[in-house]
Coordinates of C-alpha atoms and ligand atoms in Angstrom, one line a residue:
X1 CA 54.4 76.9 -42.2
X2 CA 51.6 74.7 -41.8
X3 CA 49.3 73.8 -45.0
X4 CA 45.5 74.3 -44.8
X5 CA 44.2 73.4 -48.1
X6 CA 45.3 72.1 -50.8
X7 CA 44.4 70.6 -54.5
X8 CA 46.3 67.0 -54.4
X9 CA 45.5 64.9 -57.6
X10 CA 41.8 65.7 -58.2
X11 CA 40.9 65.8 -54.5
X12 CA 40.7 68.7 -52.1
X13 CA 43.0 68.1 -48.9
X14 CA 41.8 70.0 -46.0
X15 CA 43.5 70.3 -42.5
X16 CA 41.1 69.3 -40.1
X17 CA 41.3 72.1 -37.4
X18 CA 38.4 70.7 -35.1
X19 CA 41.7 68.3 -33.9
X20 CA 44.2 70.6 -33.8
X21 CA 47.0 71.4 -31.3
X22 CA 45.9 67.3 -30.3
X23 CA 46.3 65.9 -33.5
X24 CA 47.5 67.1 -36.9
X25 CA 45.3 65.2 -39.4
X26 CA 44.6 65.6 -43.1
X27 CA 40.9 64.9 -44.9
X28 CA 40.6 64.0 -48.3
X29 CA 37.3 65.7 -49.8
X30 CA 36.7 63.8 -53.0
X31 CA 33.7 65.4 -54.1
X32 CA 31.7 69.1 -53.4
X33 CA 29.2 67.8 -50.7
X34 CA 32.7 66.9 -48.5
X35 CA 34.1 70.1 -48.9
X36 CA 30.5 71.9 -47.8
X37 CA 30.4 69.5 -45.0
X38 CA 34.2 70.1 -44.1
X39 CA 33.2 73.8 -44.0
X40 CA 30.2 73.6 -41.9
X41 CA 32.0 71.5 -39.4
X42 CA 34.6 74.1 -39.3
X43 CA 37.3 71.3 -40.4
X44 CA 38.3 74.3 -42.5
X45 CA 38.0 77.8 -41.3
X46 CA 38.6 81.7 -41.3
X47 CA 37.1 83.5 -44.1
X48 CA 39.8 83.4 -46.7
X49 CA 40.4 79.9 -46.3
X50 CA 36.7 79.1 -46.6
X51 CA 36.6 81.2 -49.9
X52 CA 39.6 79.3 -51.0
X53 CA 37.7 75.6 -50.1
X54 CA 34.9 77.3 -52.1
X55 CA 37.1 77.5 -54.9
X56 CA 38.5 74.2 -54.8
X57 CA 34.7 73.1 -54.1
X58 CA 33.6 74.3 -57.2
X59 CA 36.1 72.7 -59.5
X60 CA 35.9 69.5 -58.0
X61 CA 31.6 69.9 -58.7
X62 CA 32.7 70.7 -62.4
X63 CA 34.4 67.9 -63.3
X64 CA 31.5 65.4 -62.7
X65 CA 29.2 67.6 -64.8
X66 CA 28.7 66.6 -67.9
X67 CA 28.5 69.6 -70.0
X68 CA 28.5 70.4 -73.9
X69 CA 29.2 74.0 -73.1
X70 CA 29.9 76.8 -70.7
X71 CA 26.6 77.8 -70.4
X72 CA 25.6 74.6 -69.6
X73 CA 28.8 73.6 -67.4
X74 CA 27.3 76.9 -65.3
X75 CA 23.8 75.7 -64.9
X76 CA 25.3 72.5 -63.8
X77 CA 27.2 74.0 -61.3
X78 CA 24.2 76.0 -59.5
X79 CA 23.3 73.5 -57.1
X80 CA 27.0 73.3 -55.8
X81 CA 27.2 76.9 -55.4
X82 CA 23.7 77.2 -53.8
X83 CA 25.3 74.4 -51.3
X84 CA 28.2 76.2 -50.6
X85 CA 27.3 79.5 -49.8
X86 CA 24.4 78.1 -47.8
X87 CA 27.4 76.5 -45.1
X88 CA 28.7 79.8 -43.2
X89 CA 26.6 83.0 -43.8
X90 CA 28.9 85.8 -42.7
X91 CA 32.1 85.7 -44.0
X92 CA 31.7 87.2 -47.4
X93 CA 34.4 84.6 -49.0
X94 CA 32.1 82.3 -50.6
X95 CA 30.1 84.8 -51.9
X96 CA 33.2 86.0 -53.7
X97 CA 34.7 83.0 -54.6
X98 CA 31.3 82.1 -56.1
X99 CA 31.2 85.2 -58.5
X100 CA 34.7 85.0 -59.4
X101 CA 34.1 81.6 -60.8
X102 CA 30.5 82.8 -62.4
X103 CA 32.8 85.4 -63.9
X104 CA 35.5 83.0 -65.0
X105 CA 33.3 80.9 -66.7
X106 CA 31.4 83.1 -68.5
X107 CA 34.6 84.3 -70.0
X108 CA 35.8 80.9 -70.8
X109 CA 32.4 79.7 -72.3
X110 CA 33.7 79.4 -75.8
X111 CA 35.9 76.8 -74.6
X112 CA 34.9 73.1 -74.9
X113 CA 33.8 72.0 -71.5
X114 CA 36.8 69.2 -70.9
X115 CA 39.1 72.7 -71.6
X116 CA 36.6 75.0 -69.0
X117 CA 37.0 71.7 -66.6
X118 CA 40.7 71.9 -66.3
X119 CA 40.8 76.0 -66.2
X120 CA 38.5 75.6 -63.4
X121 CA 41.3 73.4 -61.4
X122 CA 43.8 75.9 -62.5
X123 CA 41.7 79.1 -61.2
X124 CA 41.3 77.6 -57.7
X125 CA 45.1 76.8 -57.3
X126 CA 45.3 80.4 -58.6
X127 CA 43.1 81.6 -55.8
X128 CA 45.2 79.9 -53.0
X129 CA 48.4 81.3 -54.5
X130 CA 47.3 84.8 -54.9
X131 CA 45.5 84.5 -51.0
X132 CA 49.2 83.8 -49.6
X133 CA 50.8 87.2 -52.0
X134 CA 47.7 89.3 -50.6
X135 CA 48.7 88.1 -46.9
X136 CA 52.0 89.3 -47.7
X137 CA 50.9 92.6 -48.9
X138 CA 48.9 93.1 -45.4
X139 CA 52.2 92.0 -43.7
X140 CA 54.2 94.4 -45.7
X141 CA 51.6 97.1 -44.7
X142 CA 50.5 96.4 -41.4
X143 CA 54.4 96.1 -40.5
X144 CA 54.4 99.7 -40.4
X145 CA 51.9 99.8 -37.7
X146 CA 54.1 98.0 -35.2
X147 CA 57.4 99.2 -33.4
X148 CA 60.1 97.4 -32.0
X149 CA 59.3 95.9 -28.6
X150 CA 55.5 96.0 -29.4
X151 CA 52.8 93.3 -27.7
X152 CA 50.4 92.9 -30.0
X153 CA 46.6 91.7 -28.5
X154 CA 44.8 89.5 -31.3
X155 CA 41.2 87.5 -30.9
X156 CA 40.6 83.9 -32.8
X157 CA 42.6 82.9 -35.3
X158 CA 43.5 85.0 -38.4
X159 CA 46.5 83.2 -39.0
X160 CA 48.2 80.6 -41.5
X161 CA 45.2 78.2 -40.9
X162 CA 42.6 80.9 -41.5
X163 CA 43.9 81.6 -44.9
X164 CA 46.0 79.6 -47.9
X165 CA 49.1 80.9 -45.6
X166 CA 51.0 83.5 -43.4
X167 CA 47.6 85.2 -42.5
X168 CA 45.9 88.3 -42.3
X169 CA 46.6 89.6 -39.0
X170 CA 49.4 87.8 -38.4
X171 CA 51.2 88.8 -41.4
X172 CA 52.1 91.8 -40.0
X173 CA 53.8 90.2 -37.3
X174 CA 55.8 87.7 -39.1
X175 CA 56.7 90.3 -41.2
X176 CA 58.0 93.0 -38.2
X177 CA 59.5 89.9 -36.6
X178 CA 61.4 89.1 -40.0
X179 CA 62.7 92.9 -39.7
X180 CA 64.0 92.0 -36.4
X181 CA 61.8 93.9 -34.3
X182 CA 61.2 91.9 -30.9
X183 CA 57.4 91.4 -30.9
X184 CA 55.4 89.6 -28.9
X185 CA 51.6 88.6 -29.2
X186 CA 48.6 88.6 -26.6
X187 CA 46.0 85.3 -28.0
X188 CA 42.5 85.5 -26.6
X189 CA 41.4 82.2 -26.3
X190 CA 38.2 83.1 -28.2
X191 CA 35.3 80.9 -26.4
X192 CA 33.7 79.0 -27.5
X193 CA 35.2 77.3 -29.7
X194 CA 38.6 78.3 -28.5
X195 CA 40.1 79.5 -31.8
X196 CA 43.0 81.4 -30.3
X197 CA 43.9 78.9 -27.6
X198 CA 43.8 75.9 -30.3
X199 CA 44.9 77.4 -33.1
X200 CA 46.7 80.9 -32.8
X201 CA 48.8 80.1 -29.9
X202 CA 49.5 76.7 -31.8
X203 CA 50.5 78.1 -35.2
X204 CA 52.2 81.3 -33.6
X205 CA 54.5 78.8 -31.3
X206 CA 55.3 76.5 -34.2
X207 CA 56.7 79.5 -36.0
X208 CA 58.7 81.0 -33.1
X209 CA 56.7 84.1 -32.9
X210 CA 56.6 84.6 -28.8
X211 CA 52.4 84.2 -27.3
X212 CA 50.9 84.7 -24.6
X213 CA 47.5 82.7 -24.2
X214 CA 44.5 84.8 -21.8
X215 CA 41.2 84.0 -21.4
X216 CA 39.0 86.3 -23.6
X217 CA 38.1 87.9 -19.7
X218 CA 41.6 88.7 -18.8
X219 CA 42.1 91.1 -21.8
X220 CA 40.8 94.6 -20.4
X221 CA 42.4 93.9 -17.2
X222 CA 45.8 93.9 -18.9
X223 CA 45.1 96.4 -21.2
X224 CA 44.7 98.6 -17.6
X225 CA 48.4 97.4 -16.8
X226 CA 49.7 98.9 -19.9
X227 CA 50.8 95.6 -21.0
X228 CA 49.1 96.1 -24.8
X229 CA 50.1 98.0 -27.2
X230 CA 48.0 97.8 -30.1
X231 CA 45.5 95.2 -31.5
X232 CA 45.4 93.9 -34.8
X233 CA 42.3 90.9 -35.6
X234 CA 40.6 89.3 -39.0
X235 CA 37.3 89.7 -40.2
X236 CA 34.6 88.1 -42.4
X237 CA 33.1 91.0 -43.6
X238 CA 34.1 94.6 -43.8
X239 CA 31.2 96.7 -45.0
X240 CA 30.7 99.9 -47.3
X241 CA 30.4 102.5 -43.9
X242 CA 33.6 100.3 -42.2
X243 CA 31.6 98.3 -40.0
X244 CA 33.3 95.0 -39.6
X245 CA 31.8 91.6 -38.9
X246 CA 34.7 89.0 -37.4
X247 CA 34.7 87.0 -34.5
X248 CA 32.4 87.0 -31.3
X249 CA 34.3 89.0 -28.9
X250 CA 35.9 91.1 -31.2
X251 CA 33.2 94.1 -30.5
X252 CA 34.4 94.2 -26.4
X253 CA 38.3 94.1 -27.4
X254 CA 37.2 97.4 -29.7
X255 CA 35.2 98.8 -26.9
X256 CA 38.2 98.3 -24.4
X257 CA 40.6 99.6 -26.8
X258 CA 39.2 102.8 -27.4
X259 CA 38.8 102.7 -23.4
X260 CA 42.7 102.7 -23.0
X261 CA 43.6 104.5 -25.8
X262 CA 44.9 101.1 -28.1
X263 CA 44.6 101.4 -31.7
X264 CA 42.3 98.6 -33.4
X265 CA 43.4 97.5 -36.6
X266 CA 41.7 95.2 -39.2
X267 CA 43.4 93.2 -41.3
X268 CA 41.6 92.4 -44.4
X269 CA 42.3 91.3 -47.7
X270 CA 39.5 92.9 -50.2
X271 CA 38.1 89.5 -50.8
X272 CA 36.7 90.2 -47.3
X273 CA 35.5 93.8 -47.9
X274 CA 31.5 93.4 -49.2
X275 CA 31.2 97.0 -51.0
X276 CA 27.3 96.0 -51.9
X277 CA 26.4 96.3 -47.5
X278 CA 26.2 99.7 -47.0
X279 CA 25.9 98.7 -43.1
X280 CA 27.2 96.3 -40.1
X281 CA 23.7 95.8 -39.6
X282 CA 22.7 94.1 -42.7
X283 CA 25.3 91.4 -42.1
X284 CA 23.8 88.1 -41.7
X285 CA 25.1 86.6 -38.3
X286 CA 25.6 82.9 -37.9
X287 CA 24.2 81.0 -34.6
X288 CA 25.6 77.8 -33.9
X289 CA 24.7 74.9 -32.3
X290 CA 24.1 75.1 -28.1
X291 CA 26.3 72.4 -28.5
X292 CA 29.7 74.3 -28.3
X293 CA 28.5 76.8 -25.4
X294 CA 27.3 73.6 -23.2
X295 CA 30.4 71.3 -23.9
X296 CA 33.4 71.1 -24.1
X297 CA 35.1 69.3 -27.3
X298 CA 31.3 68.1 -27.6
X299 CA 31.8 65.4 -25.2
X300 CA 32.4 67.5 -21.6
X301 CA 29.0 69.2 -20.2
X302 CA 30.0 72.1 -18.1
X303 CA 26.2 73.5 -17.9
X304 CA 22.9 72.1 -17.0
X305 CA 20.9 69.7 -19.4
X306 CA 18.7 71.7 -21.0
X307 CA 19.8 75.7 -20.5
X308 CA 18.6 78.5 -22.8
X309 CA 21.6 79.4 -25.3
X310 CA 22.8 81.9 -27.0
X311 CA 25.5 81.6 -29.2
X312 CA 26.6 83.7 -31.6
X313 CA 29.3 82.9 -33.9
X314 CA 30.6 86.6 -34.9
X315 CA 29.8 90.6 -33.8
X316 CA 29.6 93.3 -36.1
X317 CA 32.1 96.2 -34.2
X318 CA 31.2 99.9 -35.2
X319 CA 33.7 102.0 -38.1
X320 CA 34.1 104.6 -34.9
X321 CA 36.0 102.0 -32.7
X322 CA 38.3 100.7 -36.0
X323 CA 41.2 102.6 -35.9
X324 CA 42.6 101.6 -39.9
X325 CA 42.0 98.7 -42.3
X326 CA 45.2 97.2 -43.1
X327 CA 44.4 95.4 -46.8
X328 CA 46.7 94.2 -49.4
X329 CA 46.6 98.4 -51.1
X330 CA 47.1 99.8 -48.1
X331 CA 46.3 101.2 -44.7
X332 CA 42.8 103.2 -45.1
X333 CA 40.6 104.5 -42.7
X334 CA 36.9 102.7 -42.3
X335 CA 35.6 106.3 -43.5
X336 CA 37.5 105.7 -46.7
X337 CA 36.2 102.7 -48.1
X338 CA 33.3 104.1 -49.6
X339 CA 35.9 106.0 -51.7
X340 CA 38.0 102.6 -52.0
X341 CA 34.8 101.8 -53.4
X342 CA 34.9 103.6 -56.6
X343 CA 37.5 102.0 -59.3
X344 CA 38.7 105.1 -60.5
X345 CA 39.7 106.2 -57.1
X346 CA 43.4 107.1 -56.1
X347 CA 44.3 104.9 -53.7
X348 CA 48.0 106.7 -53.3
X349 CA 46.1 109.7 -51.5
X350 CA 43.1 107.8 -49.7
X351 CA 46.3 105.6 -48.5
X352 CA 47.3 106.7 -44.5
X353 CA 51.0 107.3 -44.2
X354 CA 52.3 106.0 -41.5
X355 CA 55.4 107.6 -40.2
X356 CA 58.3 105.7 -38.9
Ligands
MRU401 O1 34.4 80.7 -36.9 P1 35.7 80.9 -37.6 O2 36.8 80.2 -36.9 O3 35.7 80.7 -39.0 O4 36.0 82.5 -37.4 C1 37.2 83.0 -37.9 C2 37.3 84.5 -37.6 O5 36.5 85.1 -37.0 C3 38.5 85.2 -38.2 O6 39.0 86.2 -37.4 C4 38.2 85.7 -39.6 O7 37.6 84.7 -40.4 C5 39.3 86.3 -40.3 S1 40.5 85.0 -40.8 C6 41.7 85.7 -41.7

């Protein structure tokens, strides 16, 4: 399975994803401002994989600081958060890496700062390794959800190179695939910058999972044949009332799913679930550049000079059309999560069962 990020002797080695299924190359990010720039450029991408770079972002900031203390190793660090989380506003990762390390230091602060420095490198390597164990755990759930002979529709890439590895909403379909179910999967190419056709049908074909590439406008057209079977897509950011932010494009695959009777699932780890948004409409939505809507690679114009664009990087699609929320603890329903919400809630009995 191909590597996305990595921590390689005091530098952060990012996949750079804007080349891929052309080229396979590797940047080195030796300081905080390259990982920022790697995830604004979309070099690295998916929300867990950007809260991951986050991670590794913020160690790599630390260890040019020089601190005499925690307290002051955090102060130090502020402008390297503030620079981070002001790259991609929706998915919720960054924010969350962000306060896990604000957390992490502020237990650590009695430490001397060289010790703080090198827990810091330690905590982001622990946040890749757990990312690829919660994957896992989605797969394990989600697995349920999918029957033998199943075709499976999924929109932009929520894969290996979305995450530290085996991805969200793929994970359940390596995992029925390692039951020996015959599965095959459905990849939207995900205009415009073509996430599924670069990157899903890339990774899925590498790993021998069988995928079928559509245009994003063929998908309701073979949903009508009967050809689909369920859906399963990422997200960014899964609010309070189950509203969930991912992809543009993911909104009309709901719509057309409840149309033809598919179930919608959401994979999401609970890195990507933002309890403190009570609603889908609070979630800040990136815009990005015309650029991508009016070229092709950035090079190829394919509309006039000087159009009027719109383009929206991700849609926020409604609790009512999300059938369950696969996450790490389980399958729940959208309706749920304020319940998941609470700490002391019971998560065997908010769990759905699914039967074989
Ligand atoms: O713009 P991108 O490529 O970062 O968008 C990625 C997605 O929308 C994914 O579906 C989402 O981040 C979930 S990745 C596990």
């Amino acid at each position: 399975m191909v590597k996305t990020i990595e921590w390689v002797n005091g530098k952060v080695v990012m996949l750079d994803q804007t080349r891929l299924p052309i080229e396979v190359v590797y940047i080195e990010c030796a300081d905080y401002h390259q990982v920022a720039e790697g995830i604004k450029k979309l070099w690295i991408r998916g929300a867990p994989a950007i809260g991951i770079a986050a991670a590794m972002g913020i160690a790599l900031a630390a260890q040019d600081i020089q601190a005499s203390s925690g307290d002051a190793l955090l102060k130090g660090l502020e402008p390297a958060f503030a620079e981070l989380l002001a790259t991609r506003p929706t998915a919720v990762n960054i924010q969350w890496a962000v306060n896990r390390f604000r957390a992490f230091i502020d237990k650590h602060k009695n430490e001397t700062a060289a010790e703080l420095k090198s827990l810091l490198i330690r905590e982001a390597q622990l946040v890749l390794d757990e990312d690829i164990e919660i994957n896992k755990a989605i797969g394990f759930w989600g697995a349920q959800l999918i029957k033998d002979g199943d075709t499976i529709l999924t929109h932009c890439n929520a894969g290996s190179l979305a995450t530290g590895g085996y991805g969200t909403a793929t994970a359940p379909m390596r995992v029925a695939k390692e039951q020996g179910k015959q599965i095959s999967v459905i990849a939207d190419e995900t205009r415009p910058v073509l996430q599924g056709a670069r990157l899903t049908a890339w990774e899925l074909m590498e790993d021998g999972i069988p995928v079928t590439l559509i245009s994003d406008n063929t998908a309701g057209a073979i949903m009508q044949k009967g050809e689909i079977n369920l859906a399963i897509v990422g997200t960014d950011r899964t609010v309070l009332n189950g509203d969930v932010a991912n992809k543009i494009g993911t909104y009309s695959v709901a719509v057309l799913c409840k149309e033809h009777g598919i179930p919608f699932y959401v994979a999401a780890p609970m890195s990507s679930i933002d309890f403190s948004t009570p609603s889908g409409d609070l979630i800040p939505i990136e815009e990005r550049s015309p650029e991508e809507v009016t070229h092709i690679f950035g090079t190829c114009r394919i509309a006039p000079e000087g159009v009027r664009v719109r383009n929206l990087a991700f849609d926020v699609t409604p609790a009512k059309y999300v059938t369950a929320i696969i996450t790490e603890k389980g399958i729940f329903r959208p309706s749920d999560l304020k319940k998941l919400a609470d700490p002391s809630a019971d998560i065997n009995r908010l769990r759905i069962e699914v039967r074989p």
